[in-house]
mmCIF file of C-alpha atoms in Angstrom:
data_model
loop_
_atom_site.group_PDB
_atom_site.id
_atom_site.type_symbol
_atom_site.label_atom_id
_atom_site.label_comp_id
_atom_site.label_asym_id
_atom_site.label_seq_id
_atom_site.Cartn_x
_atom_site.Cartn_y
_atom_site.Cartn_z
ATOM 1 C CA UNK A 1 1.912 0.340 16.218
ATOM 2 C CA UNK A 2 -0.806 2.943 15.713
ATOM 3 C CA UNK A 3 -2.368 4.180 12.492
ATOM 4 C CA UNK A 4 -2.779 7.839 11.625
ATOM 5 C CA UNK A 5 -4.905 9.483 8.952
ATOM 6 C CA UNK A 6 -3.155 12.478 7.516
ATOM 7 C CA UNK A 7 -3.822 15.305 5.098
ATOM 8 C CA UNK A 8 -1.100 17.493 3.697
ATOM 9 C CA UNK A 9 0.604 19.245 0.820
ATOM 10 C CA UNK A 10 3.311 17.776 -1.378
ATOM 11 C CA UNK A 11 6.439 19.761 -2.208
ATOM 12 C CA UNK A 12 4.769 20.902 -5.439
ATOM 13 C CA UNK A 13 1.685 22.157 -3.558
ATOM 14 C CA UNK A 14 -0.750 19.345 -4.366
ATOM 15 C CA UNK A 15 -3.138 18.204 -1.658
ATOM 16 C CA UNK A 16 -2.724 14.594 -0.632
ATOM 17 C CA UNK A 17 -3.902 12.352 2.176
ATOM 18 C CA UNK A 18 -3.453 8.864 3.438
ATOM 19 C CA UNK A 19 -2.872 6.485 6.277
ATOM 20 C CA UNK A 20 0.464 5.802 7.931
ATOM 21 C CA UNK A 21 1.533 3.421 10.660
ATOM 22 C CA UNK A 22 3.876 4.718 13.328
ATOM 23 C CA UNK A 23 4.522 4.184 17.043
ATOM 24 C CA UNK A 24 3.215 7.673 17.902
ATOM 25 C CA UNK A 25 2.108 11.031 16.523
ATOM 26 C CA UNK A 26 5.623 12.488 16.444
ATOM 27 C CA UNK A 27 7.014 9.516 14.508
ATOM 28 C CA UNK A 28 4.152 9.806 12.008
ATOM 29 C CA UNK A 29 4.929 13.510 11.503
ATOM 30 C CA UNK A 30 8.626 12.742 11.009
ATOM 31 C CA UNK A 31 7.849 10.001 8.464
ATOM 32 C CA UNK A 32 5.647 12.391 6.506
ATOM 33 C CA UNK A 33 8.307 15.106 6.629
ATOM 34 C CA UNK A 34 10.746 12.540 5.221
ATOM 35 C CA UNK A 35 8.312 12.053 2.319
ATOM 36 C CA UNK A 36 8.283 15.842 1.766
ATOM 37 C CA UNK A 37 4.684 16.222 2.930
ATOM 38 C CA UNK A 38 3.691 19.354 4.839
ATOM 39 C CA UNK A 39 1.179 17.979 7.349
ATOM 40 C CA UNK A 40 -2.096 19.906 7.617
ATOM 41 C CA UNK A 41 -3.859 17.381 9.838
ATOM 42 C CA UNK A 42 -2.883 14.143 11.565
ATOM 43 C CA UNK A 43 -5.315 12.052 13.610
ATOM 44 C CA UNK A 44 -5.093 8.571 15.052
ATOM 45 C CA UNK A 45 -7.265 6.247 12.977
ATOM 46 C CA UNK A 46 -9.436 3.413 14.087
ATOM 47 C CA UNK A 47 -7.700 0.096 13.870
ATOM 48 C CA UNK A 48 -8.573 -2.246 11.039
ATOM 49 C CA UNK A 49 -8.156 -5.940 11.785
ATOM 50 C CA UNK A 50 -5.124 -7.728 10.415
ATOM 51 C CA UNK A 51 -7.448 -10.106 8.590
ATOM 52 C CA UNK A 52 -9.169 -7.210 6.795
ATOM 53 C CA UNK A 53 -5.830 -5.586 5.968
ATOM 54 C CA UNK A 54 -4.459 -8.871 4.600
ATOM 55 C CA UNK A 55 -7.605 -9.450 2.546
ATOM 56 C CA UNK A 56 -7.255 -5.985 1.043
ATOM 57 C CA UNK A 57 -3.558 -6.539 0.242
ATOM 58 C CA UNK A 58 -4.340 -9.889 -1.423
ATOM 59 C CA UNK A 59 -7.065 -8.257 -3.535
ATOM 60 C CA UNK A 60 -4.789 -5.329 -4.362
ATOM 61 C CA UNK A 61 -1.970 -7.617 -5.542
ATOM 62 C CA UNK A 62 -4.411 -9.629 -7.702
ATOM 63 C CA UNK A 63 -5.798 -6.477 -9.328
ATOM 64 C CA UNK A 64 -2.346 -5.007 -9.896
ATOM 65 C CA UNK A 65 -1.159 -8.322 -11.392
ATOM 66 C CA UNK A 66 -4.027 -8.265 -13.865
ATOM 67 C CA UNK A 67 -3.616 -4.607 -14.815
ATOM 68 C CA UNK A 68 0.170 -4.697 -15.164
ATOM 69 C CA UNK A 69 -0.048 -7.887 -17.261
ATOM 70 C CA UNK A 70 -1.765 -5.688 -19.868
ATOM 71 C CA UNK A 71 1.244 -3.345 -19.987
ATOM 72 C CA UNK A 72 -0.123 -0.682 -17.640
ATOM 73 C CA UNK A 73 2.462 1.110 -15.530
ATOM 74 C CA UNK A 74 2.231 0.357 -11.814
ATOM 75 C CA UNK A 75 1.312 3.945 -10.889
ATOM 76 C CA UNK A 76 -1.523 3.984 -13.467
ATOM 77 C CA UNK A 77 -2.736 0.590 -12.206
ATOM 78 C CA UNK A 78 -2.803 1.969 -8.641
ATOM 79 C CA UNK A 79 -4.852 4.942 -9.859
ATOM 80 C CA UNK A 80 -7.390 2.614 -11.489
ATOM 81 C CA UNK A 81 -7.703 0.455 -8.361
ATOM 82 C CA UNK A 82 -8.080 3.655 -6.302
ATOM 83 C CA UNK A 83 -11.016 4.743 -8.480
ATOM 84 C CA UNK A 84 -12.699 1.357 -7.924
ATOM 85 C CA UNK A 85 -12.239 1.327 -4.148
ATOM 86 C CA UNK A 86 -15.107 2.548 -1.983
ATOM 87 C CA UNK A 87 -13.964 1.633 1.545
ATOM 88 C CA UNK A 88 -12.480 4.721 3.228
ATOM 89 C CA UNK A 89 -9.798 2.827 5.108
ATOM 90 C CA UNK A 90 -8.592 0.993 1.999
ATOM 91 C CA UNK A 91 -8.827 4.194 -0.014
ATOM 92 C CA UNK A 92 -6.525 5.855 2.522
ATOM 93 C CA UNK A 93 -3.994 3.041 2.068
ATOM 94 C CA UNK A 94 -4.179 3.434 -1.706
ATOM 95 C CA UNK A 95 -3.786 7.209 -1.452
ATOM 96 C CA UNK A 96 -0.645 6.706 0.593
ATOM 97 C CA UNK A 97 0.702 4.181 -1.940
ATOM 98 C CA UNK A 98 0.004 6.647 -4.750
ATOM 99 C CA UNK A 99 1.646 9.503 -2.847
ATOM 100 C CA UNK A 100 4.708 7.348 -2.193
ATOM 101 C CA UNK A 101 4.840 6.332 -5.851
ATOM 102 C CA UNK A 102 4.573 9.966 -6.926
ATOM 103 C CA UNK A 103 7.365 10.993 -4.560
ATOM 104 C CA UNK A 104 9.770 8.394 -5.945
ATOM 105 C CA UNK A 105 9.603 5.853 -3.124
ATOM 106 C CA UNK A 106 9.813 2.267 -4.336
ATOM 107 C CA UNK A 107 6.656 0.163 -4.293
ATOM 108 C CA UNK A 108 8.286 -2.419 -2.005
ATOM 109 C CA UNK A 109 9.162 0.294 0.546
ATOM 110 C CA UNK A 110 5.682 1.741 0.293
ATOM 111 C CA UNK A 111 4.023 -1.657 0.862
ATOM 112 C CA UNK A 112 6.323 -2.233 3.849
ATOM 113 C CA UNK A 113 5.335 1.191 5.262
ATOM 114 C CA UNK A 114 1.585 0.887 4.697
ATOM 115 C CA UNK A 115 1.323 -2.810 5.576
ATOM 116 C CA UNK A 116 4.011 -3.373 8.236
ATOM 117 C CA UNK A 117 2.683 -6.864 8.959
ATOM 118 C CA UNK A 118 3.542 -7.988 5.405
ATOM 119 C CA UNK A 119 6.003 -10.877 5.245
ATOM 120 C CA UNK A 120 9.561 -10.418 4.036
ATOM 121 C CA UNK A 121 8.775 -12.963 1.300
ATOM 122 C CA UNK A 122 6.140 -10.654 -0.194
ATOM 123 C CA UNK A 123 8.337 -7.558 0.145
ATOM 124 C CA UNK A 124 11.273 -9.456 -1.359
ATOM 125 C CA UNK A 125 9.304 -10.587 -4.411
ATOM 126 C CA UNK A 126 8.043 -7.056 -5.018
ATOM 127 C CA UNK A 127 11.563 -5.684 -4.640
ATOM 128 C CA UNK A 128 12.979 -8.254 -7.066
ATOM 129 C CA UNK A 129 10.239 -7.292 -9.547
ATOM 130 C CA UNK A 130 11.284 -3.646 -9.261
ATOM 131 C CA UNK A 131 14.974 -4.394 -9.685
ATOM 132 C CA UNK A 132 14.553 -6.850 -12.559
ATOM 133 C CA UNK A 133 11.895 -4.877 -14.443
ATOM 134 C CA UNK A 134 9.520 -7.844 -14.168
ATOM 135 C CA UNK A 135 6.981 -6.385 -11.744
ATOM 136 C CA UNK A 136 4.017 -7.882 -13.594
ATOM 137 C CA UNK A 137 5.512 -11.379 -13.322
ATOM 138 C CA UNK A 138 6.255 -10.976 -9.609
ATOM 139 C CA UNK A 139 2.761 -9.669 -8.906
ATOM 140 C CA UNK A 140 1.329 -12.682 -10.750
ATOM 141 C CA UNK A 141 3.532 -15.033 -8.689
ATOM 142 C CA UNK A 142 2.331 -13.349 -5.499
ATOM 143 C CA UNK A 143 -1.300 -13.512 -6.592
ATOM 144 C CA UNK A 144 -0.955 -17.239 -7.294
ATOM 145 C CA UNK A 145 0.792 -17.720 -3.942
ATOM 146 C CA UNK A 146 -2.093 -16.008 -2.115
ATOM 147 C CA UNK A 147 -4.666 -18.109 -4.019
ATOM 148 C CA UNK A 148 -2.832 -21.301 -3.028
ATOM 149 C CA UNK A 149 -2.667 -20.206 0.616
ATOM 150 C CA UNK A 150 -6.412 -19.548 0.594
ATOM 151 C CA UNK A 151 -7.094 -22.978 -0.927
ATOM 152 C CA UNK A 152 -4.999 -24.632 1.789
ATOM 153 C CA UNK A 153 -6.981 -22.883 4.518
ATOM 154 C CA UNK A 154 -10.271 -24.301 3.230
#
């Protein structure tokens, strides 16, 4: 699976950009068309290690758990984390998550798209949080799960 940086326009004319994983350029373009993004540029991105991607996802879940526990909406929490993120690669992932959120795609689908290596357990917990209206609780459970996994590795 390759990664592509993209820049485009949403259906309402707003500029957006992000990172998408797809088998090839054509599949990436089709996925973006499905999201109602008019692609202005699409380039294959450098690969980020799975360890770095997992570390970022773990940190993202922990931050979202904290922010949503204080009654912030998930989209607003993503915006805050985006403002605090300096790394270009991670910022591209966050931009894609925000674009997906703005286009109505569920957070679980967006995480599965942006982090295809994510386990079904993680995706399932996020999905159950969406469906039950208890996203903050599920994010906290995931954050605790990741902390316990890290402790076991030490």
